[in-house]
Amino acid sequence: MTSRPKRTRARRGDGEQLRLEIINAVKDLIVEKGSVESVSIRAVAQRVGVTTPSIYLHFADKGALLDAVVTDVFAELDVAIMKAAADVADQSPLTVLRAQGLAYIRFAVDHAEHYRVAVMEPCIVPPDVDEVIREGAFAHFMTTVQACMDAGVFADGDPLPIALDLWTAAHGIAALMIAKPYLPWGSVDEVGDRALCAAALGHAAIGLIGTDPTPDAITDWLTAHRP
Amino acid sequence: MTSRPKRTRARRGDGEQLRLEIINAVKDLIVEKGSVESVSIRAVAQRVGVTTPSIYLHFADKGALLDAVVTDVFAELDVAIMKAAADVADQSPLTVLRAQGLAYIRFAVDHAEHYRVAVMEPCIVPPDVDEVIREGAFAHFMTTVQACMDAGVFADGDPLPIALDLWTAAHGIAALMIAKPYLPWGSVDEVGDRALCAAALGHAAIGLIGTDPTPDAITDWLTAHRP
DNA sequence: CTTGATAACTTAGCGACGCTAACCTACGAA
DNA sequence: TTCGTAGGTTAGCGTCGCTAAGTTATCAAG
């Protein structure tokens, strides 16, 4: 373990700078080591060219440091999703919804360990609920769901439950493809597209059935609509 | 930390007995401590009334021990799902499928930390793929999917992709409800039922549409079938 | 230009961790 | 009665998260 070139001590108000360097060092080390558990505070400190206790000047403990990483990863995810939405040629709501869902899954698979830390570990301190729903990736996703409702794809109503459900669909695919890669999934885009379509179409169809979708009601409806 | 009453040393062929005691001790400690990370080999040893190195007579390292716990949890999950399937009065395939899906989600939420260890952590050594598909909880679930196909609920074909998709749907709900409990999910049964119905109905509807479900095709189909 | 409060960082070290080498000891077949 | 060995134990290495207490560079004030 060779230590990095000595850092020059930060100026008086520039302590914050080290904070960002630390977060990035953690993200890099997570990728290099392949898992969060094998990233130690000591290794992070060495990577940024500082001694271990300096980390604790900027983060209360390892949990707080990882929480900061989670926030960073969510921001990155949000950027990826917004970019994907902006990049589709046809801006019809369902197309945008699909693009966002696929971008979500692709981000998760491409940044598997970062995604795991952000979404699969229980956060130490639960963030503000309203803030999650009002801002960030989930909020942007819910806007698209609302657009789908306005366009008549989904039955009118509260977009929140449907957005949550579609999120669980995307997360389910991403999480299992990451955790059980040896199963015969097929390509990310193929699996993602199929499952997301099924989820979206399913919710739309529930809207069409109208009543509470008991297995019987579903069977009846399917029989009625079979060609 | 008071130590347990001294174990009497096992008889000559009974080393296996300690193995089982260790696995159960780990499962208990996971529940008590609230997370896997905070369960130490030392604590496990003390719980079963043995010194630390004795653990390594039965498991190569901590990873192998946790792998054994995972296997145990999957077996427990399988039992829960099979029981749920047997307990439903109406044995129509879709009803059974729903019962199994809900039982899966309920098991996950009720045994959150065990479920996390089993499904969310990457296994050290990937299990035999064919065995997973042929035996255990997933295999039993796939049988129900096949029954749904035979009953005409899903379009005929390979049950594997649909079973995988439905699994991801169930896992998505369970995983996010566990990891982000502060979000406004509603009751487990309600959310699970809605999302599982949407996934199943969605796959059935994809079968009805026939062609590859592009957003356009879905929109057209929905327009055609709106009352 | 000196001073002195303090932000920024270090040295030294505690207790707990996973894990191992080396030793012990009771059982049970010969 | 002997003795190989399954089923343990004692002692300890290196690393971990984290902290108390000390050091040094910076910069506003006199």
Short mmCIF file of C-alpha atoms (C1' of nucleotides) in Angstrom, two decimals:
data_model
loop_
_atom_site.label_atom_id
_atom_site.label_comp_id
_atom_site.label_asym_id
_atom_site.label_seq_id
_atom_site.Cartn_x
_atom_site.Cartn_y
_atom_site.Cartn_z
CA MET A 1 0.00 0.00 0.00
CA THR A 2 1.79 3.09 -1.20
CA SER A 3 0.39 6.33 0.12
CA ARG A 4 -0.70 9.10 -2.20
CA PRO A 5 1.34 12.28 -2.65
CA LYS A 6 0.90 14.47 0.41
CA ARG A 7 -2.11 16.72 0.25
CA THR A 8 -1.43 20.34 0.93
CA ARG A 9 -3.51 21.37 3.89
CA ALA A 10 -6.73 23.12 2.84
CA ARG A 11 -7.29 26.83 3.28
CA ARG A 12 -9.33 28.15 6.17
CA GLY A 13 -12.85 27.84 4.71
CA ASP A 14 -12.06 24.97 2.34
CA GLY A 15 -12.70 22.02 4.62
CA GLU A 16 -15.76 21.23 2.52
CA GLN A 17 -13.53 20.39 -0.41
CA LEU A 18 -12.12 17.35 1.38
CA ARG A 19 -15.69 16.21 2.03
CA LEU A 20 -16.36 15.88 -1.70
CA GLU A 21 -13.02 14.20 -2.31
CA ILE A 22 -13.88 11.65 0.36
CA ILE A 23 -17.28 10.85 -1.18
CA ASN A 24 -15.71 10.34 -4.60
CA ALA A 25 -12.96 8.20 -3.11
CA VAL A 26 -15.58 5.98 -1.50
CA LYS A 27 -17.43 5.59 -4.79
CA ASP A 28 -14.22 4.70 -6.61
CA LEU A 29 -13.17 2.22 -3.94
CA ILE A 30 -16.60 0.55 -3.96
CA VAL A 31 -16.12 -0.14 -7.67
CA GLU A 32 -12.52 -1.28 -7.24
CA LYS A 33 -13.15 -3.56 -4.27
CA GLY A 34 -16.48 -4.78 -5.63
CA SER A 35 -18.49 -4.27 -2.47
CA VAL A 36 -19.15 -1.67 0.22
CA GLU A 37 -18.23 -3.94 3.09
CA SER A 38 -14.66 -4.23 1.89
CA VAL A 39 -14.14 -0.48 1.77
CA SER A 40 -12.55 0.70 5.01
CA ILE A 41 -12.30 4.21 6.40
CA ARG A 42 -8.56 3.70 6.50
CA ALA A 43 -8.44 2.91 2.77
CA VAL A 44 -10.57 5.95 1.99
CA ALA A 45 -8.31 8.17 4.05
CA GLN A 46 -5.21 6.84 2.30
CA ARG A 47 -6.83 7.34 -1.10
CA VAL A 48 -7.45 11.02 -0.49
CA GLY A 49 -3.99 11.40 1.10
CA VAL A 50 -5.01 12.05 4.67
CA THR A 51 -4.96 10.18 7.96
CA THR A 52 -7.93 8.21 9.25
CA PRO A 53 -9.28 10.58 11.93
CA SER A 54 -9.56 13.39 9.37
CA ILE A 55 -12.53 11.55 7.88
CA TYR A 56 -14.38 12.06 11.14
CA LEU A 57 -14.01 15.82 10.87
CA HIS A 58 -16.47 15.67 7.98
CA PHE A 59 -18.66 12.65 8.78
CA ALA A 60 -19.95 11.54 12.17
CA ASP A 61 -19.27 7.87 11.41
CA LYS A 62 -19.10 5.37 8.56
CA GLY A 63 -22.89 5.28 8.33
CA ALA A 64 -23.10 9.01 7.80
CA LEU A 65 -20.41 8.79 5.14
CA LEU A 66 -22.34 6.09 3.29
CA ASP A 67 -25.55 8.13 3.61
CA ALA A 68 -23.76 10.96 1.85
CA VAL A 69 -22.69 8.52 -0.88
CA VAL A 70 -26.31 7.40 -1.23
CA THR A 71 -27.46 10.99 -1.76
CA ASP A 72 -24.76 11.41 -4.38
CA VAL A 73 -25.76 8.23 -6.21
CA PHE A 74 -29.44 9.23 -6.25
CA ALA A 75 -28.51 12.54 -7.79
CA GLU A 76 -26.51 10.73 -10.47
CA LEU A 77 -29.46 8.39 -11.09
CA ASP A 78 -31.78 11.36 -11.45
CA VAL A 79 -29.50 12.89 -14.06
CA ALA A 80 -29.41 9.63 -16.03
CA ILE A 81 -33.19 9.33 -16.01
CA MET A 82 -33.81 12.94 -17.00
CA LYS A 83 -31.31 12.64 -19.83
CA ALA A 84 -32.98 9.49 -21.11
CA ALA A 85 -36.37 11.18 -21.03
CA ALA A 86 -35.06 14.21 -22.91
CA ASP A 87 -33.34 12.05 -25.53
CA VAL A 88 -36.36 10.17 -26.89
CA ALA A 89 -37.59 11.49 -30.22
CA ASP A 90 -41.28 10.74 -29.68
CA GLN A 91 -42.26 12.63 -26.52
CA SER A 92 -45.57 10.79 -25.97
CA PRO A 93 -45.96 10.08 -22.25
CA LEU A 94 -45.83 6.30 -22.49
CA THR A 95 -42.66 6.44 -24.59
CA VAL A 96 -41.04 8.75 -22.07
CA LEU A 97 -42.16 6.48 -19.24
CA ARG A 98 -40.56 3.52 -20.96
CA ALA A 99 -37.34 5.42 -21.60
CA GLN A 100 -37.12 6.46 -17.97
CA GLY A 101 -37.81 2.96 -16.71
CA LEU A 102 -35.21 1.42 -18.98
CA ALA A 103 -32.69 4.11 -18.04
CA TYR A 104 -33.32 3.33 -14.39
CA ILE A 105 -32.67 -0.36 -14.89
CA ARG A 106 -29.62 0.28 -17.03
CA PHE A 107 -28.16 2.64 -14.44
CA ALA A 108 -28.72 0.06 -11.72
CA VAL A 109 -27.07 -2.74 -13.68
CA ASP A 110 -24.20 -0.56 -14.90
CA HIS A 111 -23.50 0.79 -11.39
CA ALA A 112 -24.51 -2.34 -9.52
CA GLU A 113 -22.58 -1.74 -6.32
CA HIS A 114 -23.50 1.94 -6.12
CA TYR A 115 -27.13 1.04 -6.74
CA ARG A 116 -27.03 -1.62 -4.07
CA VAL A 117 -25.72 0.81 -1.49
CA ALA A 118 -28.30 3.42 -2.41
CA VAL A 119 -31.43 1.31 -2.65
CA MET A 120 -30.86 -2.02 -0.93
CA GLU A 121 -29.22 -1.02 2.31
CA PRO A 122 -31.52 0.45 4.91
CA CYS A 123 -30.61 4.10 5.38
CA ILE A 124 -29.41 5.06 8.84
CA VAL A 125 -31.56 8.15 9.06
CA PRO A 126 -34.83 8.13 7.09
CA PRO A 127 -34.96 11.13 4.75
CA ASP A 128 -37.88 13.53 4.62
CA VAL A 129 -40.75 11.73 2.88
CA ASP A 130 -42.32 14.79 1.30
CA GLU A 131 -38.94 15.83 -0.06
CA VAL A 132 -38.44 12.45 -1.73
CA ILE A 133 -41.84 12.70 -3.36
CA ARG A 134 -41.48 16.36 -4.29
CA GLU A 135 -37.88 16.34 -5.57
CA GLY A 136 -35.33 14.00 -7.12
CA ALA A 137 -35.63 11.00 -9.40
CA PHE A 138 -38.87 9.65 -7.99
CA ALA A 139 -40.62 13.00 -8.30
CA HIS A 140 -39.56 13.32 -11.93
CA PHE A 141 -40.79 9.84 -12.60
CA MET A 142 -44.16 10.62 -11.00
CA THR A 143 -44.52 13.62 -13.29
CA THR A 144 -44.35 11.27 -16.25
CA VAL A 145 -46.98 9.01 -14.68
CA GLN A 146 -49.21 12.07 -14.29
CA ALA A 147 -48.67 12.86 -17.97
CA CYS A 148 -49.74 9.33 -18.83
CA MET A 149 -52.93 9.86 -16.85
CA ASP A 150 -53.59 13.14 -18.60
CA ALA A 151 -53.11 11.34 -21.92
CA GLY A 152 -55.62 8.67 -20.88
CA VAL A 153 -53.12 5.80 -20.70
CA PHE A 154 -53.90 5.25 -17.02
CA ALA A 155 -57.25 5.84 -15.36
CA ASP A 156 -57.39 9.24 -13.69
CA GLY A 157 -56.55 9.34 -10.02
CA ASP A 158 -53.61 9.67 -7.67
CA PRO A 159 -50.38 9.07 -9.61
CA LEU A 160 -48.48 8.17 -6.44
CA PRO A 161 -49.54 4.50 -6.06
CA ILE A 162 -48.96 3.80 -9.74
CA ALA A 163 -45.58 5.51 -9.66
CA LEU A 164 -44.64 3.46 -6.60
CA ASP A 165 -45.78 0.26 -8.31
CA LEU A 166 -43.84 0.99 -11.47
CA TRP A 167 -40.80 1.80 -9.37
CA THR A 168 -41.10 -1.55 -7.61
CA ALA A 169 -41.32 -3.22 -11.02
CA ALA A 170 -38.13 -1.55 -12.23
CA HIS A 171 -36.36 -2.17 -8.96
CA GLY A 172 -37.40 -5.81 -8.89
CA ILE A 173 -35.79 -6.45 -12.25
CA ALA A 174 -32.66 -4.49 -11.49
CA ALA A 175 -32.20 -5.93 -8.03
CA LEU A 176 -32.61 -9.55 -9.02
CA MET A 177 -30.48 -9.26 -12.14
CA ILE A 178 -27.75 -7.85 -9.90
CA ALA A 179 -28.15 -10.29 -7.03
CA LYS A 180 -28.76 -13.44 -9.10
CA PRO A 181 -26.83 -12.87 -12.33
CA TYR A 182 -26.50 -16.58 -12.98
CA LEU A 183 -30.21 -16.94 -13.80
CA PRO A 184 -31.22 -16.96 -17.49
CA TRP A 185 -32.46 -13.38 -17.67
CA GLY A 186 -31.61 -12.43 -21.23
CA SER A 187 -30.47 -8.94 -22.12
CA VAL A 188 -31.15 -6.04 -19.76
CA ASP A 189 -33.15 -4.10 -22.34
CA GLU A 190 -35.22 -7.10 -23.34
CA VAL A 191 -36.15 -8.13 -19.81
CA GLY A 192 -36.65 -4.56 -18.67
CA ASP A 193 -38.87 -3.72 -21.60
CA ARG A 194 -41.03 -6.80 -21.16
CA ALA A 195 -41.54 -6.42 -17.44
CA LEU A 196 -42.07 -2.66 -17.56
CA CYS A 197 -44.57 -3.03 -20.40
CA ALA A 198 -46.37 -5.72 -18.43
CA ALA A 199 -46.53 -3.53 -15.34
CA ALA A 200 -47.72 -0.44 -17.20
CA LEU A 201 -50.17 -2.38 -19.33
CA GLY A 202 -51.40 -4.21 -16.27
CA HIS A 203 -52.19 -0.99 -14.44
CA ALA A 204 -53.90 0.39 -17.51
CA ALA A 205 -55.94 -2.80 -17.80
CA ILE A 206 -56.91 -2.65 -14.13
CA GLY A 207 -58.27 0.78 -14.93
CA LEU A 208 -60.29 -0.78 -17.77
CA ILE A 209 -61.72 -3.58 -15.63
CA GLY A 210 -62.91 -0.97 -13.20
CA THR A 211 -63.91 -3.14 -10.24
CA ASP A 212 -61.44 -4.58 -7.78
CA PRO A 213 -59.44 -7.06 -9.81
CA THR A 214 -60.11 -10.39 -8.13
CA PRO A 215 -58.70 -13.43 -9.90
CA ASP A 216 -62.24 -14.22 -11.06
CA ALA A 217 -62.79 -10.75 -12.46
CA ILE A 218 -59.47 -10.95 -14.28
CA THR A 219 -60.27 -14.35 -15.73
CA ASP A 220 -63.68 -13.12 -16.91
CA TRP A 221 -62.20 -10.01 -18.46
CA LEU A 222 -59.48 -11.97 -20.20
CA THR A 223 -62.04 -14.42 -21.59
CA ALA A 224 -64.18 -11.57 -22.85
CA HIS A 225 -61.27 -9.87 -24.63
CA ARG A 226 -59.64 -12.90 -26.16
CA PRO A 227 -59.78 -12.57 -29.97
CA MET B 1 -22.52 -10.59 28.00
CA THR B 2 -23.13 -13.68 30.11
CA SER B 3 -22.05 -16.92 28.53
CA ARG B 4 -24.47 -19.78 28.05
CA PRO B 5 -24.37 -22.95 30.17
CA LYS B 6 -21.47 -25.11 29.06
CA ARG B 7 -22.28 -27.42 26.20
CA THR B 8 -21.43 -31.04 26.78
CA ARG B 9 -19.02 -32.11 24.08
CA ALA B 10 -20.82 -33.87 21.20
CA ARG B 11 -20.54 -37.61 20.63
CA ARG B 12 -18.24 -38.97 17.98
CA GLY B 13 -20.49 -38.68 14.90
CA ASP B 14 -22.55 -35.77 16.16
CA GLY B 15 -20.47 -32.85 14.98
CA GLU B 16 -23.23 -32.07 12.48
CA GLN B 17 -25.55 -31.19 15.34
CA LEU B 18 -23.48 -28.12 16.25
CA ARG B 19 -23.68 -27.02 12.63
CA LEU B 20 -27.46 -26.74 12.84
CA GLU B 21 -27.30 -25.01 16.21
CA ILE B 22 -24.91 -22.46 14.72
CA ILE B 23 -27.22 -21.71 11.78
CA ASN B 24 -30.19 -21.19 14.09
CA ALA B 25 -28.12 -19.01 16.40
CA VAL B 26 -27.17 -16.81 13.45
CA LYS B 27 -30.82 -16.48 12.41
CA ASP B 28 -31.83 -15.56 15.95
CA LEU B 29 -29.02 -13.04 16.32
CA ILE B 30 -29.85 -11.43 12.98
CA VAL B 31 -33.35 -10.76 14.31
CA GLU B 32 -32.11 -9.55 17.69
CA LYS B 33 -29.39 -7.26 16.35
CA GLY B 34 -31.51 -6.09 13.43
CA SER B 35 -28.88 -6.61 10.74
CA VAL B 36 -26.41 -9.19 9.50
CA GLU B 37 -23.42 -6.90 9.70
CA SER B 38 -23.75 -6.57 13.45
CA VAL B 39 -23.72 -10.33 14.01
CA SER B 40 -20.18 -11.46 14.81
CA ILE B 41 -18.74 -14.94 14.78
CA ARG B 42 -17.78 -14.37 18.40
CA ALA B 43 -21.38 -13.63 19.38
CA VAL B 44 -22.62 -16.69 17.50
CA ALA B 45 -20.06 -18.88 19.26
CA GLN B 46 -21.06 -17.52 22.64
CA ARG B 47 -24.74 -18.07 21.88
CA VAL B 48 -24.25 -21.76 21.17
CA GLY B 49 -21.91 -22.08 24.15
CA VAL B 50 -18.65 -22.72 22.33
CA THR B 51 -15.44 -20.84 21.60
CA THR B 52 -14.91 -18.89 18.39
CA PRO B 53 -12.60 -21.26 16.49
CA SER B 54 -15.11 -24.08 16.82
CA ILE B 55 -17.30 -22.29 14.29
CA TYR B 56 -14.54 -22.80 11.73
CA LEU B 57 -14.68 -26.55 12.19
CA HIS B 58 -18.07 -26.45 10.46
CA PHE B 59 -17.83 -23.45 8.14
CA ALA B 60 -14.85 -22.32 6.08
CA ASP B 61 -15.46 -18.65 6.90
CA LYS B 62 -18.21 -16.15 7.68
CA GLY B 63 -19.33 -16.12 4.05
CA ALA B 64 -19.85 -19.86 4.00
CA LEU B 65 -21.82 -19.63 7.24
CA LEU B 66 -24.08 -16.97 5.75
CA ASP B 67 -24.50 -19.04 2.59
CA ALA B 68 -25.78 -21.87 4.77
CA VAL B 69 -28.20 -19.46 6.42
CA VAL B 70 -29.40 -18.36 2.97
CA THR B 71 -30.14 -21.96 2.01
CA ASP B 72 -32.07 -22.39 5.24
CA VAL B 73 -34.11 -19.22 4.68
CA PHE B 74 -34.98 -20.26 1.12
CA ALA B 75 -36.25 -23.58 2.42
CA GLU B 76 -38.40 -21.77 4.97
CA LEU B 77 -39.71 -19.48 2.24
CA ASP B 78 -40.58 -22.47 0.09
CA VAL B 79 -42.58 -24.00 2.93
CA ALA B 80 -44.50 -20.75 3.45
CA ILE B 81 -45.36 -20.49 -0.24
CA MET B 82 -46.44 -24.11 -0.57
CA LYS B 83 -48.60 -23.81 2.52
CA ALA B 84 -50.27 -20.68 1.17
CA ALA B 85 -50.98 -22.43 -2.12
CA ALA B 86 -52.48 -25.44 -0.38
CA ASP B 87 -54.63 -23.31 1.89
CA VAL B 88 -56.66 -21.46 -0.74
CA ALA B 89 -60.19 -22.83 -1.14
CA ASP B 90 -60.54 -22.11 -4.86
CA GLN B 91 -57.67 -23.98 -6.54
CA SER B 92 -57.95 -22.18 -9.89
CA PRO B 93 -54.43 -21.45 -11.15
CA LEU B 94 -54.67 -17.67 -11.00
CA THR B 95 -55.97 -17.78 -7.43
CA VAL B 96 -53.10 -20.06 -6.43
CA LEU B 97 -50.64 -17.78 -8.20
CA ARG B 98 -51.98 -14.80 -6.28
CA ALA B 99 -51.81 -16.66 -2.97
CA GLN B 100 -48.21 -17.68 -3.60
CA GLY B 101 -47.21 -14.17 -4.61
CA LEU B 102 -48.80 -12.63 -1.56
CA ALA B 103 -47.28 -15.28 0.69
CA TYR B 104 -43.87 -14.47 -0.79
CA ILE B 105 -44.24 -10.77 -0.07
CA ARG B 106 -45.60 -11.40 3.40
CA PHE B 107 -42.72 -13.72 4.23
CA ALA B 108 -40.24 -11.13 3.02
CA VAL B 109 -41.77 -8.33 5.06
CA ASP B 110 -42.26 -10.48 8.17
CA HIS B 111 -38.67 -11.79 8.02
CA ALA B 112 -37.13 -8.67 6.56
CA GLU B 113 -33.55 -9.20 7.69
CA HIS B 114 -33.54 -12.90 6.79
CA TYR B 115 -35.00 -12.06 3.40
CA ARG B 116 -32.40 -9.38 2.85
CA VAL B 117 -29.57 -11.77 3.54
CA ALA B 118 -31.05 -14.41 1.27
CA VAL B 119 -32.03 -12.33 -1.74
CA MET B 120 -30.26 -8.98 -1.61
CA GLU B 121 -26.71 -9.94 -0.76
CA PRO B 122 -24.69 -11.40 -3.61
CA CYS B 123 -24.00 -15.05 -2.82
CA ILE B 124 -20.34 -15.96 -2.44
CA VAL B 125 -20.60 -19.08 -4.55
CA PRO B 126 -23.29 -19.11 -7.28
CA PRO B 127 -25.58 -22.13 -6.83
CA ASP B 128 -26.34 -24.57 -9.60
CA VAL B 129 -28.74 -22.80 -12.01
CA ASP B 130 -30.61 -25.90 -13.12
CA GLU B 131 -31.14 -26.90 -9.52
CA VAL B 132 -32.68 -23.54 -8.67
CA ILE B 133 -35.05 -23.84 -11.60
CA ARG B 134 -35.84 -27.50 -10.97
CA GLU B 135 -36.25 -27.44 -7.19
CA GLY B 136 -37.18 -25.10 -4.37
CA ALA B 137 -39.50 -22.13 -4.14
CA PHE B 138 -38.90 -20.81 -7.64
CA ALA B 139 -39.58 -24.18 -9.23
CA HIS B 140 -42.84 -24.51 -7.35
CA PHE B 141 -43.83 -21.05 -8.42
CA MET B 142 -43.06 -21.87 -12.05
CA THR B 143 -45.35 -24.89 -11.84
CA THR B 144 -48.21 -22.55 -11.00
CA VAL B 145 -47.32 -20.31 -13.95
CA GLN B 146 -47.43 -23.38 -16.18
CA ALA B 147 -50.87 -24.22 -14.77
CA CYS B 148 -52.01 -20.70 -15.64
CA MET B 149 -50.82 -21.25 -19.19
CA ASP B 150 -52.66 -24.55 -19.40
CA ALA B 151 -55.79 -22.77 -18.15
CA GLY B 152 -55.40 -20.12 -20.85
CA VAL B 153 -54.65 -17.23 -18.50
CA PHE B 154 -51.28 -16.65 -20.13
CA ALA B 155 -50.45 -17.26 -23.77
CA ASP B 156 -48.83 -20.65 -24.28
CA GLY B 157 -45.06 -20.72 -24.34
CA ASP B 158 -42.08 -20.99 -22.04
CA PRO B 159 -43.20 -20.37 -18.44
CA LEU B 160 -39.68 -19.42 -17.35
CA PRO B 161 -39.60 -15.77 -18.50
CA ILE B 162 -43.04 -15.08 -17.07
CA ALA B 163 -42.15 -16.76 -13.80
CA LEU B 164 -38.98 -14.67 -13.62
CA ASP B 165 -40.92 -11.49 -14.34
CA LEU B 166 -43.54 -12.23 -11.71
CA TRP B 167 -40.77 -12.98 -9.27
CA THR B 168 -39.16 -9.63 -9.98
CA ALA B 169 -42.55 -7.98 -9.41
CA ALA B 170 -42.95 -9.64 -6.02
CA HIS B 171 -39.35 -8.97 -5.08
CA GLY B 172 -39.58 -5.34 -6.13
CA ILE B 173 -42.47 -4.71 -3.77
CA ALA B 174 -40.97 -6.64 -0.90
CA ALA B 175 -37.52 -5.16 -1.29
CA LEU B 176 -38.62 -1.54 -1.48
CA MET B 177 -41.14 -1.85 1.32
CA ILE B 178 -38.32 -3.21 3.46
CA ALA B 179 -35.64 -0.73 2.38
CA LYS B 180 -37.83 2.40 2.24
CA PRO B 181 -40.51 1.80 4.89
CA TYR B 182 -41.09 5.53 5.34
CA LEU B 183 -42.77 5.83 1.93
CA PRO B 184 -46.60 5.79 1.82
CA TRP B 185 -47.03 2.21 0.68
CA GLY B 186 -50.27 1.25 2.37
CA SER B 187 -50.84 -2.25 3.70
CA VAL B 188 -48.68 -5.12 2.52
CA ASP B 189 -51.62 -7.11 1.21
CA GLU B 190 -53.12 -4.15 -0.60
CA VAL B 191 -49.91 -3.09 -2.34
CA GLY B 192 -48.90 -6.66 -3.07
CA ASP B 193 -52.26 -7.55 -4.52
CA ARG B 194 -52.38 -4.49 -6.75
CA ALA B 195 -48.87 -4.85 -8.12
CA LEU B 196 -49.07 -8.61 -8.58
CA CYS B 197 -52.43 -8.30 -10.34
CA ALA B 198 -50.98 -5.61 -12.58
CA ALA B 199 -47.98 -7.78 -13.45
CA ALA B 200 -50.04 -10.90 -14.13
CA LEU B 201 -52.72 -9.01 -16.01
CA GLY B 202 -50.05 -7.16 -17.94
CA HIS B 203 -48.42 -10.38 -19.12
CA ALA B 204 -51.81 -11.82 -20.03
CA ALA B 205 -52.62 -8.65 -21.96
CA ILE B 206 -49.28 -8.77 -23.79
CA GLY B 207 -50.35 -12.21 -24.91
CA LEU B 208 -53.61 -10.69 -26.18
CA ILE B 209 -51.89 -7.89 -28.11
CA GLY B 210 -49.79 -10.49 -29.83
CA THR B 211 -47.18 -8.32 -31.51
CA ASP B 212 -44.20 -6.83 -29.73
CA PRO B 213 -45.72 -4.34 -27.31
CA THR B 214 -44.27 -1.02 -28.38
CA PRO B 215 -45.69 2.04 -26.62
CA ASP B 216 -47.66 2.78 -29.79
CA ALA B 217 -49.13 -0.72 -29.98
CA ILE B 218 -50.11 -0.50 -26.31
CA THR B 219 -51.74 2.88 -26.78
CA ASP B 220 -53.68 1.62 -29.79
CA TRP B 221 -54.81 -1.50 -27.99
CA LEU B 222 -55.89 0.47 -24.93
CA THR B 223 -57.86 2.89 -27.09
CA ALA B 224 -59.57 0.00 -28.85
CA HIS B 225 -60.59 -1.66 -25.60
CA ARG B 226 -61.73 1.36 -23.65
CA PRO B 227 -65.43 0.97 -22.84
"C1'" DC C 1 4.60 42.66 11.65
"C1'" DT C 2 3.31 40.26 15.46
"C1'" DT C 3 -0.13 37.81 17.84
"C1'" DG C 4 -3.45 34.54 19.06
"C1'" DA C 5 -7.77 32.06 18.29
"C1'" DT C 6 -8.99 28.26 15.76
"C1'" DA C 7 -9.74 25.33 11.48
"C1'" DA C 8 -7.41 21.52 9.71
"C1'" DC C 9 -5.00 17.74 10.48
"C1'" DT C 10 -1.83 14.07 13.06
"C1'" DT C 11 -0.08 10.65 16.61
"C1'" DA C 12 -1.18 7.08 19.48
"C1'" DG C 13 -4.12 3.74 20.98
"C1'" DC C 14 -8.60 1.16 22.68
"C1'" DG C 15 -11.69 -2.61 22.11
"C1'" DA C 16 -13.85 -5.70 18.78
"C1'" DC C 17 -13.50 -8.02 14.62
"C1'" DG C 18 -12.33 -12.38 11.28
"C1'" DC C 19 -9.37 -15.87 11.28
"C1'" DT C 20 -5.31 -19.26 12.31
"C1'" DA C 21 -1.67 -22.18 14.51
"C1'" DA C 22 -0.97 -25.10 17.93
"C1'" DC C 23 -2.42 -27.62 21.61
"C1'" DC C 24 -5.66 -30.61 24.40
"C1'" DT C 25 -8.95 -34.35 25.62
"C1'" DA C 26 -12.63 -37.57 25.67
"C1'" DC C 27 -14.56 -41.21 22.82
"C1'" DG C 28 -14.64 -45.69 20.82
"C1'" DA C 29 -12.72 -49.28 17.79
"C1'" DA C 30 -8.89 -52.68 18.13
"C1'" DT D 1 -5.54 -51.03 27.73
"C1'" DT D 2 -4.11 -48.57 24.00
"C1'" DC D 3 -4.20 -44.98 20.73
"C1'" DG D 4 -5.97 -42.53 16.49
"C1'" DT D 5 -8.85 -38.94 15.88
"C1'" DA D 6 -13.27 -36.07 16.20
"C1'" DG D 7 -14.35 -32.27 18.72
"C1'" DG D 8 -13.02 -29.11 20.89
"C1'" DT D 9 -9.67 -25.01 23.45
"C1'" DT D 10 -5.92 -21.20 24.34
"C1'" DA D 11 -3.41 -17.62 22.61
"C1'" DG D 12 -2.63 -14.30 19.32
"C1'" DC D 13 -1.99 -11.80 14.55
"C1'" DG D 14 -3.49 -8.12 11.65
"C1'" DT D 15 -7.30 -5.07 10.61
"C1'" DC D 16 -11.30 -2.70 11.68
"C1'" DG D 17 -14.25 1.68 13.44
"C1'" DC D 18 -13.55 5.20 16.30
"C1'" DT D 19 -11.59 8.69 19.89
"C1'" DA D 20 -8.65 11.63 23.00
"C1'" DA D 21 -5.21 14.62 22.89
"C1'" DG D 22 -1.77 16.98 20.62
"C1'" DT D 23 0.22 19.83 16.55
"C1'" DT D 24 0.47 23.19 12.79
"C1'" DA D 25 -0.94 26.40 9.30
"C1'" DT D 26 -4.05 30.26 8.44
"C1'" DC D 27 -5.95 34.76 8.88
"C1'" DA D 28 -8.36 38.62 11.26
"C1'" DA D 29 -7.20 41.94 14.78
"C1'" DG D 30 -3.97 45.11 17.20
#
